mmCIF file of C-alpha atoms in Angstrom:
data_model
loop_
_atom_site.group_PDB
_atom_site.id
_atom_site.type_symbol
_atom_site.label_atom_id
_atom_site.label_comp_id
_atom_site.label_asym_id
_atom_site.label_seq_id
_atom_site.Cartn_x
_atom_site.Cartn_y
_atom_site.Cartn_z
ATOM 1 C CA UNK A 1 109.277 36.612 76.353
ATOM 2 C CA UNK A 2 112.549 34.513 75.363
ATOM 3 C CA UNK A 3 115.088 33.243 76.955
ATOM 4 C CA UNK A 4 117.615 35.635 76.212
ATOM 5 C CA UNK A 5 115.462 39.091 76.334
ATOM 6 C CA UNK A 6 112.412 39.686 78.179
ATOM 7 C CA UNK A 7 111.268 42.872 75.717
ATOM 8 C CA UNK A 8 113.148 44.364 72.286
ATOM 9 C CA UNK A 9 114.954 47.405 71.934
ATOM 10 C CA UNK A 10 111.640 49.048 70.585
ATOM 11 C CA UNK A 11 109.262 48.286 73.096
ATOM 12 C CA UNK A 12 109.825 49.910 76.314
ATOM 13 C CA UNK A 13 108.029 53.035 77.509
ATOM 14 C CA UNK A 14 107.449 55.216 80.219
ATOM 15 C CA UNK A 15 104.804 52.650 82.129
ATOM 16 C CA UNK A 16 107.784 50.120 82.237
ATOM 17 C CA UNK A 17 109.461 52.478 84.498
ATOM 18 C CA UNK A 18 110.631 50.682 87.730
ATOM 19 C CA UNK A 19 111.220 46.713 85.676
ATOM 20 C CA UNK A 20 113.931 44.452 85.499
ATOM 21 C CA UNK A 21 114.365 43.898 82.167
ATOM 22 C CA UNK A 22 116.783 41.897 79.407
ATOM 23 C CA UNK A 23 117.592 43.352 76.315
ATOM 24 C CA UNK A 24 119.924 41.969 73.742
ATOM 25 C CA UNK A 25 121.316 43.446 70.446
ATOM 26 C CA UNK A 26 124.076 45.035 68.661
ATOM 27 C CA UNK A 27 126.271 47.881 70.380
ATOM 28 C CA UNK A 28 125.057 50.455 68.014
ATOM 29 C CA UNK A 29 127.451 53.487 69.723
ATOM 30 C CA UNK A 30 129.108 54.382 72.627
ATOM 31 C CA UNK A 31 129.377 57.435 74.306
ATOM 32 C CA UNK A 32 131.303 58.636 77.124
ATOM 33 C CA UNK A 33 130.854 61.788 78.826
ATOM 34 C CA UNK A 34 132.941 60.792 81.678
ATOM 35 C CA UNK A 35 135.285 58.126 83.876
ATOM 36 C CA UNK A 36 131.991 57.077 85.399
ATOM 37 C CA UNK A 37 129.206 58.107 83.180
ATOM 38 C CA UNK A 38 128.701 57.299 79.710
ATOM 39 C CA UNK A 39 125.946 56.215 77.404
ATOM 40 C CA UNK A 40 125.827 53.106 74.925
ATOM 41 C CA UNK A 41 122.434 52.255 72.116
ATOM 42 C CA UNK A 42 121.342 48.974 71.787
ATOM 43 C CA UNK A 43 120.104 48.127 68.542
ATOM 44 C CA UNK A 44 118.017 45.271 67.481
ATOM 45 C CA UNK A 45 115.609 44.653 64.606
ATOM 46 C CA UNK A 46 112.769 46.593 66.466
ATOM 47 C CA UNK A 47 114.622 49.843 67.167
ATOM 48 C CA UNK A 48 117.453 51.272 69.692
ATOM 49 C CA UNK A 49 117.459 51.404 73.483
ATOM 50 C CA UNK A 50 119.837 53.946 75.458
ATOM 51 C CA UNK A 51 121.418 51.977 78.364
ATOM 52 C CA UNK A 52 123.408 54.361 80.588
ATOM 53 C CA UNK A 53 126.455 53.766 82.575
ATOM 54 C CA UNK A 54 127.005 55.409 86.506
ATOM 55 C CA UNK A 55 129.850 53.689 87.330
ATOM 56 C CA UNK A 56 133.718 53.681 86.704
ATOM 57 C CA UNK A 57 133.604 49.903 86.525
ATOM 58 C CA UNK A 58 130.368 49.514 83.834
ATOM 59 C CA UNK A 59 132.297 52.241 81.712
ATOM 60 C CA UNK A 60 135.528 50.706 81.650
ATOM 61 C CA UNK A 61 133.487 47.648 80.978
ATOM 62 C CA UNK A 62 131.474 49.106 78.055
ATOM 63 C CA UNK A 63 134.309 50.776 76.630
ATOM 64 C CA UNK A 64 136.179 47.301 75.980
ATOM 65 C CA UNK A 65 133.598 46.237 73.552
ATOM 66 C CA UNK A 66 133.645 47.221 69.832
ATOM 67 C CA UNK A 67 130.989 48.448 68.215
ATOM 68 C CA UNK A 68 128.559 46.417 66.272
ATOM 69 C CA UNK A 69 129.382 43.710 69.078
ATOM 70 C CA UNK A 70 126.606 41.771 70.370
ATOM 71 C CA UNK A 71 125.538 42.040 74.323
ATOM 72 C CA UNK A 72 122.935 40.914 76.340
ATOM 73 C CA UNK A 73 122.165 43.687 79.342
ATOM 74 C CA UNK A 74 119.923 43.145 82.066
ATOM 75 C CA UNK A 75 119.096 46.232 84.048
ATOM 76 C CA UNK A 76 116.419 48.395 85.767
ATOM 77 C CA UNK A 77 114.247 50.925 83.271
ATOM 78 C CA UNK A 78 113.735 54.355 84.296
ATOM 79 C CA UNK A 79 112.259 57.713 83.330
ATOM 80 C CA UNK A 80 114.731 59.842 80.949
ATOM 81 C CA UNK A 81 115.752 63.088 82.656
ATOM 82 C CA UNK A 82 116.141 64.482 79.124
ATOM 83 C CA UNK A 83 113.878 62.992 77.042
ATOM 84 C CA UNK A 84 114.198 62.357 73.059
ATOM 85 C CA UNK A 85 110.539 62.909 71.527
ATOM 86 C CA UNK A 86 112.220 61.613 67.865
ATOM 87 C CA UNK A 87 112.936 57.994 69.449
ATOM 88 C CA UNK A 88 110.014 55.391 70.319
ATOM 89 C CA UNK A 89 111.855 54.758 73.625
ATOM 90 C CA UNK A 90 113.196 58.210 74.153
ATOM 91 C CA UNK A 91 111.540 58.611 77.471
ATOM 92 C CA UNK A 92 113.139 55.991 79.167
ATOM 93 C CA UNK A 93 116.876 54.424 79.370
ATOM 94 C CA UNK A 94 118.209 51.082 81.193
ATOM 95 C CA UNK A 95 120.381 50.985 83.749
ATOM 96 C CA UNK A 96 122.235 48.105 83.744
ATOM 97 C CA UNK A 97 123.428 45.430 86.696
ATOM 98 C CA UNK A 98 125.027 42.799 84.102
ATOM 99 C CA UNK A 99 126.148 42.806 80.963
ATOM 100 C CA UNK A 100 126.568 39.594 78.685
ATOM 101 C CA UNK A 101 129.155 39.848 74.959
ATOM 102 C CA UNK A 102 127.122 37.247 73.285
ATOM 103 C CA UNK A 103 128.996 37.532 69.998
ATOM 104 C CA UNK A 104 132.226 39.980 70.112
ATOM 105 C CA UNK A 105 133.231 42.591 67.085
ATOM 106 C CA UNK A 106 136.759 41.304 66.829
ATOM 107 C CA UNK A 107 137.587 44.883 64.469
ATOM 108 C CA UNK A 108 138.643 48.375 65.532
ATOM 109 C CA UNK A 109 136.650 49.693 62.920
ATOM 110 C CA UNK A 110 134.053 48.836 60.048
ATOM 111 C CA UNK A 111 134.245 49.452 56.441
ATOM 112 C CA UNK A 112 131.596 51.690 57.216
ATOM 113 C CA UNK A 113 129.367 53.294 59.743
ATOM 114 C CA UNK A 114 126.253 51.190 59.584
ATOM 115 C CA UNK A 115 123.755 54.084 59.812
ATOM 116 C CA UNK A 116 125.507 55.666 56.486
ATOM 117 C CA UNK A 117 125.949 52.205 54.860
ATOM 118 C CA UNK A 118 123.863 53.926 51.870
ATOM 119 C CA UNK A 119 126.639 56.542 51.101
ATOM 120 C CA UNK A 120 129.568 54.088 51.337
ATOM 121 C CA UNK A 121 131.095 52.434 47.916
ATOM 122 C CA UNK A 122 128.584 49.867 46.671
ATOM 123 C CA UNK A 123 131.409 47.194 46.538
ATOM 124 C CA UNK A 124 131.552 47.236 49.849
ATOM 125 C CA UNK A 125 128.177 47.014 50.465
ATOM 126 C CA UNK A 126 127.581 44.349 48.303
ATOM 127 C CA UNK A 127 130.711 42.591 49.976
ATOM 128 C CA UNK A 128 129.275 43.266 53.541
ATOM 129 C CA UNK A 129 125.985 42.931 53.177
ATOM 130 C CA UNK A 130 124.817 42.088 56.415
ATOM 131 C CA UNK A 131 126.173 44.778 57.675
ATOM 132 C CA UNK A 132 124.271 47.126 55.403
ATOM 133 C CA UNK A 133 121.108 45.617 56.218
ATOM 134 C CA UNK A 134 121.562 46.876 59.722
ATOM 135 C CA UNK A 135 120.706 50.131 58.766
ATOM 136 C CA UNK A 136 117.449 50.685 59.290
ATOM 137 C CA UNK A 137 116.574 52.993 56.006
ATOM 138 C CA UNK A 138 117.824 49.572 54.192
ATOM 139 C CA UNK A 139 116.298 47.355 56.253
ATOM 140 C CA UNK A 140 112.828 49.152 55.762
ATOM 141 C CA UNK A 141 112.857 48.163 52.251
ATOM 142 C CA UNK A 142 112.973 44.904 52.645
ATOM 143 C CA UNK A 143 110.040 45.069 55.478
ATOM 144 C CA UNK A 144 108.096 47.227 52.981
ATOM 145 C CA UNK A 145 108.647 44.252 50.107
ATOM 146 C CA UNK A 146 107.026 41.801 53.009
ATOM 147 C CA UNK A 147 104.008 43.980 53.552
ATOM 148 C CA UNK A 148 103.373 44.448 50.190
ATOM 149 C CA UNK A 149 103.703 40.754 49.261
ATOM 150 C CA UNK A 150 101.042 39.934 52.525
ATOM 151 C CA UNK A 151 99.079 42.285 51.257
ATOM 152 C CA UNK A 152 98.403 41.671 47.720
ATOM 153 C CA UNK A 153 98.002 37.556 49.160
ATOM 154 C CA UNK A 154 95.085 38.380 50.721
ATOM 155 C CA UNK A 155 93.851 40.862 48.617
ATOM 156 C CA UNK A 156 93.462 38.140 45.676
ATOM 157 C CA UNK A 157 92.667 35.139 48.600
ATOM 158 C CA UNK A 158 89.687 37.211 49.028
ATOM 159 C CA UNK A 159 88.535 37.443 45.339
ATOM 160 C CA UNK A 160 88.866 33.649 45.260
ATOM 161 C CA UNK A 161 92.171 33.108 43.856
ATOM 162 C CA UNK A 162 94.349 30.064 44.301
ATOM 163 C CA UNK A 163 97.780 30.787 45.319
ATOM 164 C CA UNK A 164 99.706 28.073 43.584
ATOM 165 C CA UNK A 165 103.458 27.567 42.905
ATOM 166 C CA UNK A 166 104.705 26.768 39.759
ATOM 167 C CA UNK A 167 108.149 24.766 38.349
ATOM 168 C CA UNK A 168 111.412 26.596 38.253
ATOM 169 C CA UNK A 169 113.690 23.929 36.447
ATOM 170 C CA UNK A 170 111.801 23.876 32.804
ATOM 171 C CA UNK A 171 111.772 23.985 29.765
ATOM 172 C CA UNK A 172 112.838 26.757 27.171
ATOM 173 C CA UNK A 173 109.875 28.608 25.983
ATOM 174 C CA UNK A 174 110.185 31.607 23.576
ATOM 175 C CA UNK A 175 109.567 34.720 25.674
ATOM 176 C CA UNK A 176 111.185 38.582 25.130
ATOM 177 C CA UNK A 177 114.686 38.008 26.359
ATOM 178 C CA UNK A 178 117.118 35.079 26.692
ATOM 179 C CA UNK A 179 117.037 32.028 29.096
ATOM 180 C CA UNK A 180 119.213 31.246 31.721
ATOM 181 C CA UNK A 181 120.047 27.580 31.437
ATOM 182 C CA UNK A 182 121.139 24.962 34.302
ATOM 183 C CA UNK A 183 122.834 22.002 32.907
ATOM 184 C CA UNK A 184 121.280 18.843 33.644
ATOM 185 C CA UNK A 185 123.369 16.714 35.346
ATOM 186 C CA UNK A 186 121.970 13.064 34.561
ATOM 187 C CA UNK A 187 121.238 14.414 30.749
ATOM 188 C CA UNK A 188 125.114 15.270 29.392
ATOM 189 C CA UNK A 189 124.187 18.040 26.709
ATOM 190 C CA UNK A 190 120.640 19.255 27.920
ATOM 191 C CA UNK A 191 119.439 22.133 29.807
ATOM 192 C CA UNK A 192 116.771 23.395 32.128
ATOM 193 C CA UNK A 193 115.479 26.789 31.216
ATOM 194 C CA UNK A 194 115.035 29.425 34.233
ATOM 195 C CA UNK A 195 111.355 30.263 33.719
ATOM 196 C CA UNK A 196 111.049 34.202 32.366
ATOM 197 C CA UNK A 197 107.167 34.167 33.246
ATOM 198 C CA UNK A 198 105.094 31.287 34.048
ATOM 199 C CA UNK A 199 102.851 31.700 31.107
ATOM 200 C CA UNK A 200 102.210 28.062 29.667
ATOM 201 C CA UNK A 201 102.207 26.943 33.413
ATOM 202 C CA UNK A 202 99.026 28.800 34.262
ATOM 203 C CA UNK A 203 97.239 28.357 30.949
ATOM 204 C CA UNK A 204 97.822 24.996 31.417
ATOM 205 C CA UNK A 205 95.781 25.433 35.391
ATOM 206 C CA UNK A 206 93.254 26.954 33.536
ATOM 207 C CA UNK A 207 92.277 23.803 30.866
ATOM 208 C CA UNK A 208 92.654 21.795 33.811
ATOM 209 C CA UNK A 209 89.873 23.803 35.270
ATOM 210 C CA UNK A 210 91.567 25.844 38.161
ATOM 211 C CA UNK A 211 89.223 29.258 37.820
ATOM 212 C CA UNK A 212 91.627 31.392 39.265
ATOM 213 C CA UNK A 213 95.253 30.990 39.910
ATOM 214 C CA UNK A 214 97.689 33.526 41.464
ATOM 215 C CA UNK A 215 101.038 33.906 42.407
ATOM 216 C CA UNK A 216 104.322 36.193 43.604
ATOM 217 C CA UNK A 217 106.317 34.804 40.711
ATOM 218 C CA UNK A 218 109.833 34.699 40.723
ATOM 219 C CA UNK A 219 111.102 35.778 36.921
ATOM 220 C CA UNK A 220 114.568 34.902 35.602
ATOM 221 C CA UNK A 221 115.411 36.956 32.304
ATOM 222 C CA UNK A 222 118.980 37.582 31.011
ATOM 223 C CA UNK A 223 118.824 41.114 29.952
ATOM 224 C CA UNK A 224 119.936 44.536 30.816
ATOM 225 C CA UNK A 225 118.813 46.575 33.769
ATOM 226 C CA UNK A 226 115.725 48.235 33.350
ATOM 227 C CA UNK A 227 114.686 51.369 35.720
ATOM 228 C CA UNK A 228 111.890 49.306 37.003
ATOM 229 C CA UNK A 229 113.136 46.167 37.898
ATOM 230 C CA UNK A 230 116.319 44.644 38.607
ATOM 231 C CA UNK A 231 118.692 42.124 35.972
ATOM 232 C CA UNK A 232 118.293 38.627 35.874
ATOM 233 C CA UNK A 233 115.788 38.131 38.280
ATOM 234 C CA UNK A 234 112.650 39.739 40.041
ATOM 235 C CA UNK A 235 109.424 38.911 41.483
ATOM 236 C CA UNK A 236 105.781 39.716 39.899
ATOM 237 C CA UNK A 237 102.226 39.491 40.485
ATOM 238 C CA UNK A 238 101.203 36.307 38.363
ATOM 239 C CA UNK A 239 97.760 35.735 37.985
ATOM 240 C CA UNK A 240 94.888 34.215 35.405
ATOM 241 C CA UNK A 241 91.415 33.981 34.843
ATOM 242 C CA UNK A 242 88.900 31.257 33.363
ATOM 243 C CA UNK A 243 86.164 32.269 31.337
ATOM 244 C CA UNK A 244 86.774 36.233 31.883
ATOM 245 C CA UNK A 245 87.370 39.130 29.493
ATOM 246 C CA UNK A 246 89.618 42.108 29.364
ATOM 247 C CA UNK A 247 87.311 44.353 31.026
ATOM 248 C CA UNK A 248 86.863 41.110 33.961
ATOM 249 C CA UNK A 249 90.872 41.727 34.587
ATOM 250 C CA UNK A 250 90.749 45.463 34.623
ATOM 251 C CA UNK A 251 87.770 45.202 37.863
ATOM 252 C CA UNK A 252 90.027 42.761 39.620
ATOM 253 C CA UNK A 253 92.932 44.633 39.213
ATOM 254 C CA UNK A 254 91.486 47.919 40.482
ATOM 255 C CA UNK A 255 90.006 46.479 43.685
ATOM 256 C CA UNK A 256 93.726 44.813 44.284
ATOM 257 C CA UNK A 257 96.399 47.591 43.412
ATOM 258 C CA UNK A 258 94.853 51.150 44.912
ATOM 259 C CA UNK A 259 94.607 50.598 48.213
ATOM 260 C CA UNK A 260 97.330 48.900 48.323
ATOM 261 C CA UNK A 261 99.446 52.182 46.624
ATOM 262 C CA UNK A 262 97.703 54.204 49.025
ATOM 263 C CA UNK A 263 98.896 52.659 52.352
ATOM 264 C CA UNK A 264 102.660 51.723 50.650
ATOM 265 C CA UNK A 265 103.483 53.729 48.768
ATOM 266 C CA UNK A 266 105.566 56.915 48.503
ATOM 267 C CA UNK A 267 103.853 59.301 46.676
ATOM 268 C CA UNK A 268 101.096 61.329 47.688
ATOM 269 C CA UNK A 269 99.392 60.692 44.179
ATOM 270 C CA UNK A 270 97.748 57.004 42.919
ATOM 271 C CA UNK A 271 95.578 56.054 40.786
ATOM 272 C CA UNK A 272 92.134 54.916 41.544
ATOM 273 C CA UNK A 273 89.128 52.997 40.605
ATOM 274 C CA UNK A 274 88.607 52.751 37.723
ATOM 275 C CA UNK A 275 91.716 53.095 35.806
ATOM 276 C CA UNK A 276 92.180 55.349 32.884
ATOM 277 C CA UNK A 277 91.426 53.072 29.278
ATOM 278 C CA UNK A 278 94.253 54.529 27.303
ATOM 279 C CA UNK A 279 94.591 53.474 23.200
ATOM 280 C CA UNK A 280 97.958 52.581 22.412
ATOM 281 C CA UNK A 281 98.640 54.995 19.596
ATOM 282 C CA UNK A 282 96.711 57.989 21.973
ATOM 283 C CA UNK A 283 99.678 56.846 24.439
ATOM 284 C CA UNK A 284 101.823 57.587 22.082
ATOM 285 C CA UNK A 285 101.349 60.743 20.328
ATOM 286 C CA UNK A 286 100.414 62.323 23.391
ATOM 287 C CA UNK A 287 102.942 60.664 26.098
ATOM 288 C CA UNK A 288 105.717 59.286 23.761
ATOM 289 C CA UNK A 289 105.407 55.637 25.747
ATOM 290 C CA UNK A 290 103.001 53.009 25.950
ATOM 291 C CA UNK A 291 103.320 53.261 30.032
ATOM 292 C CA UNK A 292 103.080 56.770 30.933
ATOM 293 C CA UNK A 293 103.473 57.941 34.234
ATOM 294 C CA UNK A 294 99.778 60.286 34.468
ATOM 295 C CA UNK A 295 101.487 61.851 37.774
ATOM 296 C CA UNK A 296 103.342 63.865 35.552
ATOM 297 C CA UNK A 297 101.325 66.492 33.694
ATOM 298 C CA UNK A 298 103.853 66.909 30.510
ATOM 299 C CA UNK A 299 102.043 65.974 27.830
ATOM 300 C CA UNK A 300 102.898 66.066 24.086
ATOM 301 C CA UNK A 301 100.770 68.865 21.796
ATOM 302 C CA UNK A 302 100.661 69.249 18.268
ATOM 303 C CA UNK A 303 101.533 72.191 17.494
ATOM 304 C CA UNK A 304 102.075 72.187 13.930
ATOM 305 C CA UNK A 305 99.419 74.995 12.787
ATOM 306 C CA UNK A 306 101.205 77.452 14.769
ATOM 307 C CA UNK A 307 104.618 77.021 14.372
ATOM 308 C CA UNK A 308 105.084 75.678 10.585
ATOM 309 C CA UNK A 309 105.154 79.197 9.237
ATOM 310 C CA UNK A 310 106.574 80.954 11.748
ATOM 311 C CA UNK A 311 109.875 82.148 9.960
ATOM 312 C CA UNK A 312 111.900 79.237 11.490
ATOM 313 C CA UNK A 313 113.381 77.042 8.315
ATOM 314 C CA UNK A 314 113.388 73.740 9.839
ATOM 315 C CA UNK A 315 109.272 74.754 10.961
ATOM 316 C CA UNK A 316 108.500 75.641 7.219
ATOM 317 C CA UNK A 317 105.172 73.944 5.846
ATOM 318 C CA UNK A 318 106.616 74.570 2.549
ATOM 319 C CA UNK A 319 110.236 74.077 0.370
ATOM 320 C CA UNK A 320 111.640 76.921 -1.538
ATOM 321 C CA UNK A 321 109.523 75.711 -4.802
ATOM 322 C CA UNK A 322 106.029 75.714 -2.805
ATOM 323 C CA UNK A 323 106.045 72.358 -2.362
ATOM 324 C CA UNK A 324 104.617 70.957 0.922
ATOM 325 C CA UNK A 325 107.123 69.271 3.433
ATOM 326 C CA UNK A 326 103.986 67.492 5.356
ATOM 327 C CA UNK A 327 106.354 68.743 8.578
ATOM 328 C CA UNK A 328 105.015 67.783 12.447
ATOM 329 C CA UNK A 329 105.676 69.815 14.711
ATOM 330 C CA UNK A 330 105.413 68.224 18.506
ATOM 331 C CA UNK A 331 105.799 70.196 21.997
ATOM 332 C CA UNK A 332 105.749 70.038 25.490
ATOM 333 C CA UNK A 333 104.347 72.796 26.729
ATOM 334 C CA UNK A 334 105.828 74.048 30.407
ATOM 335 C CA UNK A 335 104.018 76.435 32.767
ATOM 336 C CA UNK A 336 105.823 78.645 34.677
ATOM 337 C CA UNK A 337 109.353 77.380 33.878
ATOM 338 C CA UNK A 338 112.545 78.873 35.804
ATOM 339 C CA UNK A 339 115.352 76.802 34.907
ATOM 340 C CA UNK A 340 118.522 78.116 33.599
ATOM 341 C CA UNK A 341 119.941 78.123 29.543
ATOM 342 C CA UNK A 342 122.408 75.173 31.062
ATOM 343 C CA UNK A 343 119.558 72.926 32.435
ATOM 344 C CA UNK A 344 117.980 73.657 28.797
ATOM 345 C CA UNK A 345 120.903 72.845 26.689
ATOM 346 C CA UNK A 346 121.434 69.478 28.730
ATOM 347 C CA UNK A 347 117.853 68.632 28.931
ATOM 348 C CA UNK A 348 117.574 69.413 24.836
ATOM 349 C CA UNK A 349 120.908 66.953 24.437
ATOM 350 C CA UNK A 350 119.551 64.231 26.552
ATOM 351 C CA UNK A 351 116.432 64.280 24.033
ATOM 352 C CA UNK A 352 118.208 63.808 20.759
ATOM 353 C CA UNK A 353 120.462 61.147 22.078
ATOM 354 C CA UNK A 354 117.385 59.011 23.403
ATOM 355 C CA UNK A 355 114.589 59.893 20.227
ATOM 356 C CA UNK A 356 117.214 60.393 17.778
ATOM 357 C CA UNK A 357 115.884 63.374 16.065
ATOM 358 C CA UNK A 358 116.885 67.120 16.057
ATOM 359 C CA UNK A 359 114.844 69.412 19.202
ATOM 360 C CA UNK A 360 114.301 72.774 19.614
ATOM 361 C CA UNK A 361 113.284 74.738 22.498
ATOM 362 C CA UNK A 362 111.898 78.291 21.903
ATOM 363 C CA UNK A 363 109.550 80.868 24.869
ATOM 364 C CA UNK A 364 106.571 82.175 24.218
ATOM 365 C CA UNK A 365 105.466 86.066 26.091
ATOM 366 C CA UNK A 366 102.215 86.506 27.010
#
């Protein structure tokens, strides 16, 4: 217990039925059914209590406060006559006997409802940021990052790493994008360099004879956004090994990452133990990338022998002369496909603007 709540807005149930308790949190919603009944949730970072209101006075009360407001409310807890299985504290609801503004809304109305911050202009999101992290689908995110981060801590504590915390304010060193420089106030003319990886930092641990360094690395790289990670800055697992090989990596790696995928992650499919050894130019010809995504079962076929003299001119295997044209021919095969000619002719587009070369699309009947 603290001072100003005995329990959070997420941890009351049915056996607290009969206690005085204190919540405090944000005025999530109001709503009145009449002049002395009416219901308000109380939000806080653990989850939403309903408090209800029996009198003319408490309503009246209640109904003076803006929403998003923040109250304290002491009160009795009681059983729910109509309970809500899809809350945590759906069987129960406060009554209260005082009720405390702490830190009063002083607008009519938000730039957005808090529990559809994610559909609202980004702008504003970005501008009123704090409120979006109210929302709990947002807010999970950021929890999920923390449990991750524990996680893979104590997953490489336990295989004897070092956790250890390298410089930010360094020198430039030649990496695959450009620096961000800080000017150096004491040094007119000279720079630090925002560290893109800390490469020469942990080579340097490891001829100073640290076996085994780790670390949740912030990265600062001035490029474009990529789909997996965000511009300018993100965070990585950094680690390094003494006296290991390739292979000495890979067995680390795979006792780390899986279970780790398997209780965070979103997807029902994750790789396991041991990973898949894929040659970079197999990758390639059959994947088109050097990271391919193996959830995804498209793969790239050769299927030059069966199309290259199949009456299609661009397909021919040989010129009008007889001379060979030494023409691939690449596809992706599909299994039972149902998309319409539109989703085709878009998909087909998409290609040629990203490989740069002409593609066809053709059905074969069984």
């Amino acid at each position: 217990m603290i001072q100003s709540r005995t329990h959070n807005c997420g941890q009351l149930r049915l056996s607290d039925a009969g206690k005085t308790v204190t919540l405090a949190g944000w005025m999530e919603n109001m709503r009145e059914v009449g002049s002395n009944l009416g219901f308000v949730v109380l939000r806080d970072f653990y989850g939403t209590t309903q408090i209800v209101l029996e009198t003319e006075d408490k309503v009246k009360e209640l109904k003076a406060i803006n929403k998003e407001s923040t109250i304290q409310v002491t009160g009795v807890v009681r059983e729910r006559s109509s309970k809500n299985p899809n809350q945590a504290t759906g069987d129960i609801e406060v009554v209260p006997s005082e009720v405390k503004v702490l830190g009063r809304c002083r607008y009519n109305e938000l730039p957005f409802e808090i529990n559809h911050s994610r559909e609202a202009d980004e702008n504003a999101r970005l501008k009123y940021r704090y409120l979006d992290l109210r929302n709990p689908e947002v807010k999970k995110n950021i929890i999920l990052r923390c449990n991750v981060v524990a996680a893979l801590r104590k997953a490489m504590m336990e295989h004897d790493f070092m956790e250890i915390t390298t410089p930010i304010l360094t020198a430039s060193s030649p990496e695959g994008a450009r620096d961000y420089l800080v000017p150096a106030r004491k040094h007119p003319g000279k720079f630090y360099a925002l560290p893109q990886a800390p490469q020469q930092f942990k080579q340097l641990l490891m001829t100073s004879g640290f076996d085994r360094y780790f670390q949740i690395a912030p990265c600062f790289r001035d490029e474009d956004a990529r789909g997996d990670r965000s511009p300018g800055e993100f965070y990585q697992l950094d680690m390094e090994m003494a006296f290991a090989t390739q292979e000495d990596v890979f067995s680390i790696i795979e006792d780390v990452l899986p279970p780790i995928f398997a209780e965070y992650g979103t997807y029902n499919r994750a790789s396991g133990a041991p990973f898949a050894r894929i040659p970079y130019l197999e990758a390639m010809e059959k994947y088109g990338t050097d990271k391919p995504d193996l959830r995804i079962d498209l793969t790239v076929q050769d299927a030059t022998d069966v199309l290259k003299d199949c009456g299609f001119p661009p397909f021919a295997g040989k010129t009008e002369d007889g001379a060979d044209t030494d023409v691939r021919i690449k596809a992706v095969v599909i299994s039972d496909f149902k998309e319409s000619r539109k989703f085709i002719d878009k998909n087909i587009a998409d290609i040629e603007v990203q490989s740069g070369n002409k593609s066809c699309w053709f059905r074969m009947d069984e």
